[in-house]
Amino acid sequence: MKSYDCVIVGGGMVGAASALSLAELGLTVAVVERALPQAFDPEQAFDLRVSAISLSSQYLLEQVGAWQQISQWRLCPYKRLGVWEQEISYAEFNSDDIHQSQLGAIIENRLIQLALLEQIDNHDNICLYCPDSLTGFVQHEQGVDIELTRETVKAKLLIAADGANSRVRQLAGIGTTGWDYQQSAMLINVETELAQQNITWQQFFPTGPVAMLPMPGRHASLVWYHHRDEIKRLKNLSLKQLEQAVMAHFPKRLGAVEVVDRASFDLTRRHANQYQKQRVLLMGDAAHSINPMAGQGVNLGFKDVKALQKVIAEAIGNGECWHDLAVLARYEKLRRNDNLLMMSAMDALYASFSHPSLLMKGLRNAGLFIANRAPVLKNKALAYACGL
């Protein structure tokens, strides 16, 4: 039976980054992943699933050697973020205000994963089991025996990075709290009439916001939040009909677009009741899935990665047993409150902008108006969102 310091179930963005960050500490790591993503070709159409990668997440990707490859493929940096409900309340955040060259970058999820997996292929301390999947595990005093579809391996630590419907979390008996938002979001890839403007923006409506994420060249990723029945109706439209609906509903600053592709997903909130159960740790969406309005999902997962690396590095530096249960418990202490704060902030934002009363509408627009004219408060919020 092969033995590793750590086995990570899930080779997506968070799982792959975690493998590299722990291997940097000298740990032996196995990554279990069902399937490899499609290889990159510059002629490929843009993927629908993209992420707004914060500066903090960029630094992590640079640290593990993946950012350099992503930069050679394709990404779209942005300097500004616009938020408004009514035009008079328009608030804009600019990277210059926090002395940074950009606020972040819009990148296809697949390319982030591919770049991380390339680094894994070149790392002597990491073994990739793919295609493979978890069938079960047994914890004991010395570690964890992990049953895969092809063999059984041993580890001192088992990490769940296998998404919101985590199999590891279920088998560990860790429950979740949360709810469905009774809303869906449609992702729409478009070709744009207007040239790239180094800005991402979001306008709020009582039915949910609409957002524009810039992509390289004359392309953009649109996000349309609405009630589930309406998103279902929109999904059944032809591309030309959907294009007409976008032009009618999105702000005029978008300009003319041609719809290339679309997909949709339901909005839910889930938070694991604990991030640690003996020698099992939860990370990323396996631990927390958040309302995507502010695009913080994968950035929170990358914060989890950095926190675990910090905890284990400090334990090794202090001469402690890095996989001692008391050491592993420090990871949850570092991350749970921060994740809960961001989740609660997104829920408050969602509730505020979906409230139909004229009083609430006046208060939230006044809040945006004031925030745009309070540079100290605005810049602190911006730096926090960037992970600085």
mmCIF file of N, CA, C and O in Angstrom, residues 5 137-145 155-160 168-169 171-174 274-282 308 321-332:
data_model
loop_
_atom_site.group_PDB
_atom_site.id
_atom_site.type_symbol
_atom_site.label_atom_id
_atom_site.label_comp_id
_atom_site.label_asym_id
_atom_site.label_seq_id
_atom_site.Cartn_x
_atom_site.Cartn_y
_atom_site.Cartn_z
ATOM 1 N N ASP A 5 2.120 11.739 2.641
ATOM 2 C CA ASP A 5 1.810 12.643 3.748
ATOM 3 C C ASP A 5 0.375 13.135 3.644
ATOM 4 O O ASP A 5 -0.344 13.240 4.640
ATOM 5 N N PHE A 137 -13.032 5.628 2.899
ATOM 6 C CA PHE A 137 -11.815 5.776 3.691
ATOM 7 C C PHE A 137 -12.109 5.394 5.134
ATOM 8 O O PHE A 137 -13.255 5.405 5.593
ATOM 9 N N VAL A 138 -11.034 5.034 5.845
ATOM 10 C CA VAL A 138 -11.121 4.682 7.263
ATOM 11 C C VAL A 138 -10.051 5.465 8.003
ATOM 12 O O VAL A 138 -8.866 5.414 7.646
ATOM 13 N N GLN A 139 -10.468 6.190 9.032
ATOM 14 C CA GLN A 139 -9.516 6.928 9.854
ATOM 15 C C GLN A 139 -9.083 6.065 11.032
ATOM 16 O O GLN A 139 -9.878 5.304 11.589
ATOM 17 N N HIS A 140 -7.823 6.218 11.414
ATOM 18 C CA HIS A 140 -7.308 5.540 12.605
ATOM 19 C C HIS A 140 -6.254 6.433 13.235
ATOM 20 O O HIS A 140 -5.988 7.544 12.748
ATOM 21 N N GLU A 141 -5.660 5.996 14.290
ATOM 22 C CA GLU A 141 -4.759 6.848 15.069
ATOM 23 C C GLU A 141 -3.553 7.311 14.258
ATOM 24 O O GLU A 141 -3.074 8.439 14.425
ATOM 25 N N GLN A 142 -3.062 6.470 13.359
ATOM 26 C CA GLN A 142 -1.863 6.817 12.590
ATOM 27 C C GLN A 142 -2.168 7.642 11.341
ATOM 28 O O GLN A 142 -1.269 8.275 10.787
ATOM 29 N N GLY A 143 -3.407 7.637 10.875
ATOM 30 C CA GLY A 143 -3.708 8.359 9.648
ATOM 31 C C GLY A 143 -5.017 7.915 9.031
ATOM 32 O O GLY A 143 -5.987 7.625 9.737
ATOM 33 N N VAL A 144 -5.017 7.811 7.703
ATOM 34 C CA VAL A 144 -6.236 7.475 6.959
ATOM 35 C C VAL A 144 -5.898 6.456 5.877
ATOM 36 O O VAL A 144 -4.929 6.630 5.140
ATOM 37 N N ASP A 145 -6.687 5.389 5.796
ATOM 38 C CA ASP A 145 -6.601 4.452 4.682
ATOM 39 C C ASP A 145 -7.670 4.864 3.668
ATOM 40 O O ASP A 145 -8.863 4.936 4.003
ATOM 41 N N ALA A 155 -2.433 7.842 4.095
ATOM 42 C CA ALA A 155 -2.017 9.237 4.228
ATOM 43 C C ALA A 155 -2.131 9.668 5.681
ATOM 44 O O ALA A 155 -2.919 9.113 6.446
ATOM 45 N N LYS A 156 -1.326 10.655 6.032
ATOM 46 C CA LYS A 156 -1.447 11.261 7.358
ATOM 47 C C LYS A 156 -2.610 12.258 7.386
ATOM 48 O O LYS A 156 -3.152 12.552 8.451
ATOM 49 N N LEU A 157 -2.962 12.781 6.206
ATOM 50 C CA LEU A 157 -4.007 13.793 6.110
ATOM 51 C C LEU A 157 -4.787 13.602 4.818
ATOM 52 O O LEU A 157 -4.201 13.361 3.763
ATOM 53 N N LEU A 158 -6.116 13.695 4.917
ATOM 54 C CA LEU A 158 -6.993 13.624 3.753
ATOM 55 C C LEU A 158 -7.688 14.978 3.589
ATOM 56 O O LEU A 158 -8.330 15.472 4.523
ATOM 57 N N ILE A 159 -7.525 15.587 2.408
ATOM 58 C CA ILE A 159 -8.123 16.897 2.131
ATOM 59 C C ILE A 159 -9.248 16.737 1.119
ATOM 60 O O ILE A 159 -9.062 16.135 0.057
ATOM 61 N N ALA A 160 -10.397 17.287 1.454
ATOM 62 C CA ALA A 160 -11.534 17.310 0.532
ATOM 63 C C ALA A 160 -11.502 18.614 -0.240
ATOM 64 O O ALA A 160 -11.712 19.686 0.318
ATOM 65 N N VAL A 168 -16.147 13.315 0.047
ATOM 66 C CA VAL A 168 -15.355 13.168 1.273
ATOM 67 C C VAL A 168 -16.127 13.716 2.470
ATOM 68 O O VAL A 168 -16.192 13.085 3.535
ATOM 69 N N ARG A 169 -16.702 14.886 2.307
ATOM 70 C CA ARG A 169 -17.477 15.497 3.399
ATOM 71 C C ARG A 169 -18.620 14.591 3.839
ATOM 72 O O ARG A 169 -18.879 14.406 5.032
ATOM 73 N N LEU A 171 -18.881 11.266 3.455
ATOM 74 C CA LEU A 171 -18.375 10.054 4.101
ATOM 75 C C LEU A 171 -17.804 10.340 5.491
ATOM 76 O O LEU A 171 -17.831 9.479 6.368
ATOM 77 N N ALA A 172 -17.316 11.560 5.695
ATOM 78 C CA ALA A 172 -16.794 11.942 7.007
ATOM 79 C C ALA A 172 -17.911 12.258 7.996
ATOM 80 O O ALA A 172 -17.655 12.419 9.192
ATOM 81 N N GLY A 173 -19.134 12.359 7.494
ATOM 82 C CA GLY A 173 -20.254 12.651 8.374
ATOM 83 C C GLY A 173 -20.313 14.098 8.816
ATOM 84 O O GLY A 173 -20.822 14.413 9.896
ATOM 85 N N ILE A 174 -19.807 14.996 7.979
ATOM 86 C CA ILE A 174 -19.833 16.430 8.289
ATOM 87 C C ILE A 174 -21.059 17.048 7.623
ATOM 88 O O ILE A 174 -21.196 16.998 6.404
ATOM 89 N N GLN A 274 -18.229 21.957 10.235
ATOM 90 C CA GLN A 274 -16.842 21.946 10.711
ATOM 91 C C GLN A 274 -15.939 21.719 9.510
ATOM 92 O O GLN A 274 -16.348 21.103 8.523
ATOM 93 N N TYR A 275 -14.739 22.260 9.572
ATOM 94 C CA TYR A 275 -13.774 22.083 8.488
ATOM 95 C C TYR A 275 -12.826 20.918 8.756
ATOM 96 O O TYR A 275 -12.103 20.493 7.854
ATOM 97 N N GLN A 276 -12.804 20.437 9.983
ATOM 98 C CA GLN A 276 -11.898 19.349 10.362
ATOM 99 C C GLN A 276 -12.655 18.269 11.104
ATOM 100 O O GLN A 276 -13.492 18.557 11.967
ATOM 101 N N LYS A 277 -12.404 17.038 10.737
ATOM 102 C CA LYS A 277 -12.881 15.897 11.520
ATOM 103 C C LYS A 277 -11.746 14.904 11.596
ATOM 104 O O LYS A 277 -11.470 14.197 10.638
ATOM 105 N N GLN A 278 -11.044 14.950 12.722
ATOM 106 C CA GLN A 278 -9.816 14.178 12.927
ATOM 107 C C GLN A 278 -8.796 14.533 11.851
ATOM 108 O O GLN A 278 -8.303 15.628 11.795
ATOM 109 N N ARG A 279 -8.528 13.608 10.923
ATOM 110 C CA ARG A 279 -7.497 13.851 9.907
ATOM 111 C C ARG A 279 -8.081 14.162 8.535
ATOM 112 O O ARG A 279 -7.417 13.999 7.516
ATOM 113 N N VAL A 280 -9.312 14.622 8.528
ATOM 114 C CA VAL A 280 -9.963 15.072 7.290
ATOM 115 C C VAL A 280 -10.170 16.578 7.372
ATOM 116 O O VAL A 280 -10.712 17.084 8.354
ATOM 117 N N LEU A 281 -9.718 17.285 6.340
ATOM 118 C CA LEU A 281 -9.917 18.732 6.254
ATOM 119 C C LEU A 281 -10.722 19.061 5.000
ATOM 120 O O LEU A 281 -10.507 18.462 3.946
ATOM 121 N N LEU A 282 -11.608 20.043 5.131
ATOM 122 C CA LEU A 282 -12.381 20.526 3.990
ATOM 123 C C LEU A 282 -11.799 21.837 3.487
ATOM 124 O O LEU A 282 -11.373 22.673 4.274
ATOM 125 N N LEU A 308 -3.720 26.890 5.123
ATOM 126 C CA LEU A 308 -3.220 25.567 5.488
ATOM 127 C C LEU A 308 -1.710 25.497 5.319
ATOM 128 O O LEU A 308 -1.008 24.916 6.163
ATOM 129 N N CYS A 321 4.771 18.257 15.365
ATOM 130 C CA CYS A 321 4.272 17.266 14.422
ATOM 131 C C CYS A 321 3.197 17.935 13.581
ATOM 132 O O CYS A 321 2.118 18.261 14.100
ATOM 133 N N TRP A 322 3.459 18.150 12.299
ATOM 134 C CA TRP A 322 2.569 18.977 11.480
ATOM 135 C C TRP A 322 1.172 18.392 11.324
ATOM 136 O O TRP A 322 0.209 19.127 11.093
ATOM 137 N N HIS A 323 1.034 17.063 11.451
ATOM 138 C CA HIS A 323 -0.280 16.439 11.278
ATOM 139 C C HIS A 323 -0.951 16.113 12.612
ATOM 140 O O HIS A 323 -1.948 15.377 12.649
ATOM 141 N N ASP A 324 -0.428 16.656 13.697
ATOM 142 C CA ASP A 324 -1.107 16.527 14.986
ATOM 143 C C ASP A 324 -2.489 17.190 14.889
ATOM 144 O O ASP A 324 -2.647 18.237 14.241
ATOM 145 N N LEU A 325 -3.469 16.593 15.542
ATOM 146 C CA LEU A 325 -4.836 17.106 15.422
ATOM 147 C C LEU A 325 -4.954 18.544 15.913
ATOM 148 O O LEU A 325 -5.720 19.342 15.359
ATOM 149 N N ALA A 326 -4.189 18.904 16.926
ATOM 150 C CA ALA A 326 -4.237 20.276 17.440
ATOM 151 C C ALA A 326 -3.673 21.262 16.424
ATOM 152 O O ALA A 326 -4.144 22.401 16.324
ATOM 153 N N VAL A 327 -2.665 20.831 15.673
ATOM 154 C CA VAL A 327 -2.106 21.689 14.623
ATOM 155 C C VAL A 327 -3.120 21.864 13.502
ATOM 156 O O VAL A 327 -3.370 22.982 13.033
ATOM 157 N N LEU A 328 -3.730 20.771 13.059
ATOM 158 C CA LEU A 328 -4.705 20.846 11.972
ATOM 159 C C LEU A 328 -5.902 21.717 12.347
ATOM 160 O O LEU A 328 -6.495 22.380 11.492
ATOM 161 N N ALA A 329 -6.240 21.741 13.635
ATOM 162 C CA ALA A 329 -7.382 22.548 14.087
ATOM 163 C C ALA A 329 -7.137 24.046 13.874
ATOM 164 O O ALA A 329 -8.091 24.826 13.778
ATOM 165 N N ARG A 330 -5.884 24.445 13.784
ATOM 166 C CA ARG A 330 -5.580 25.871 13.588
ATOM 167 C C ARG A 330 -6.036 26.359 12.218
ATOM 168 O O ARG A 330 -6.311 27.542 12.038
ATOM 169 N N TYR A 331 -6.092 25.430 11.255
ATOM 170 C CA TYR A 331 -6.559 25.806 9.913
ATOM 171 C C TYR A 331 -7.997 26.310 9.968
ATOM 172 O O TYR A 331 -8.322 27.372 9.428
ATOM 173 N N GLU A 332 -8.870 25.556 10.633
ATOM 174 C CA GLU A 332 -10.263 25.991 10.725
ATOM 175 C C GLU A 332 -10.380 27.300 11.490
ATOM 176 O O GLU A 332 -11.171 28.174 11.125
#
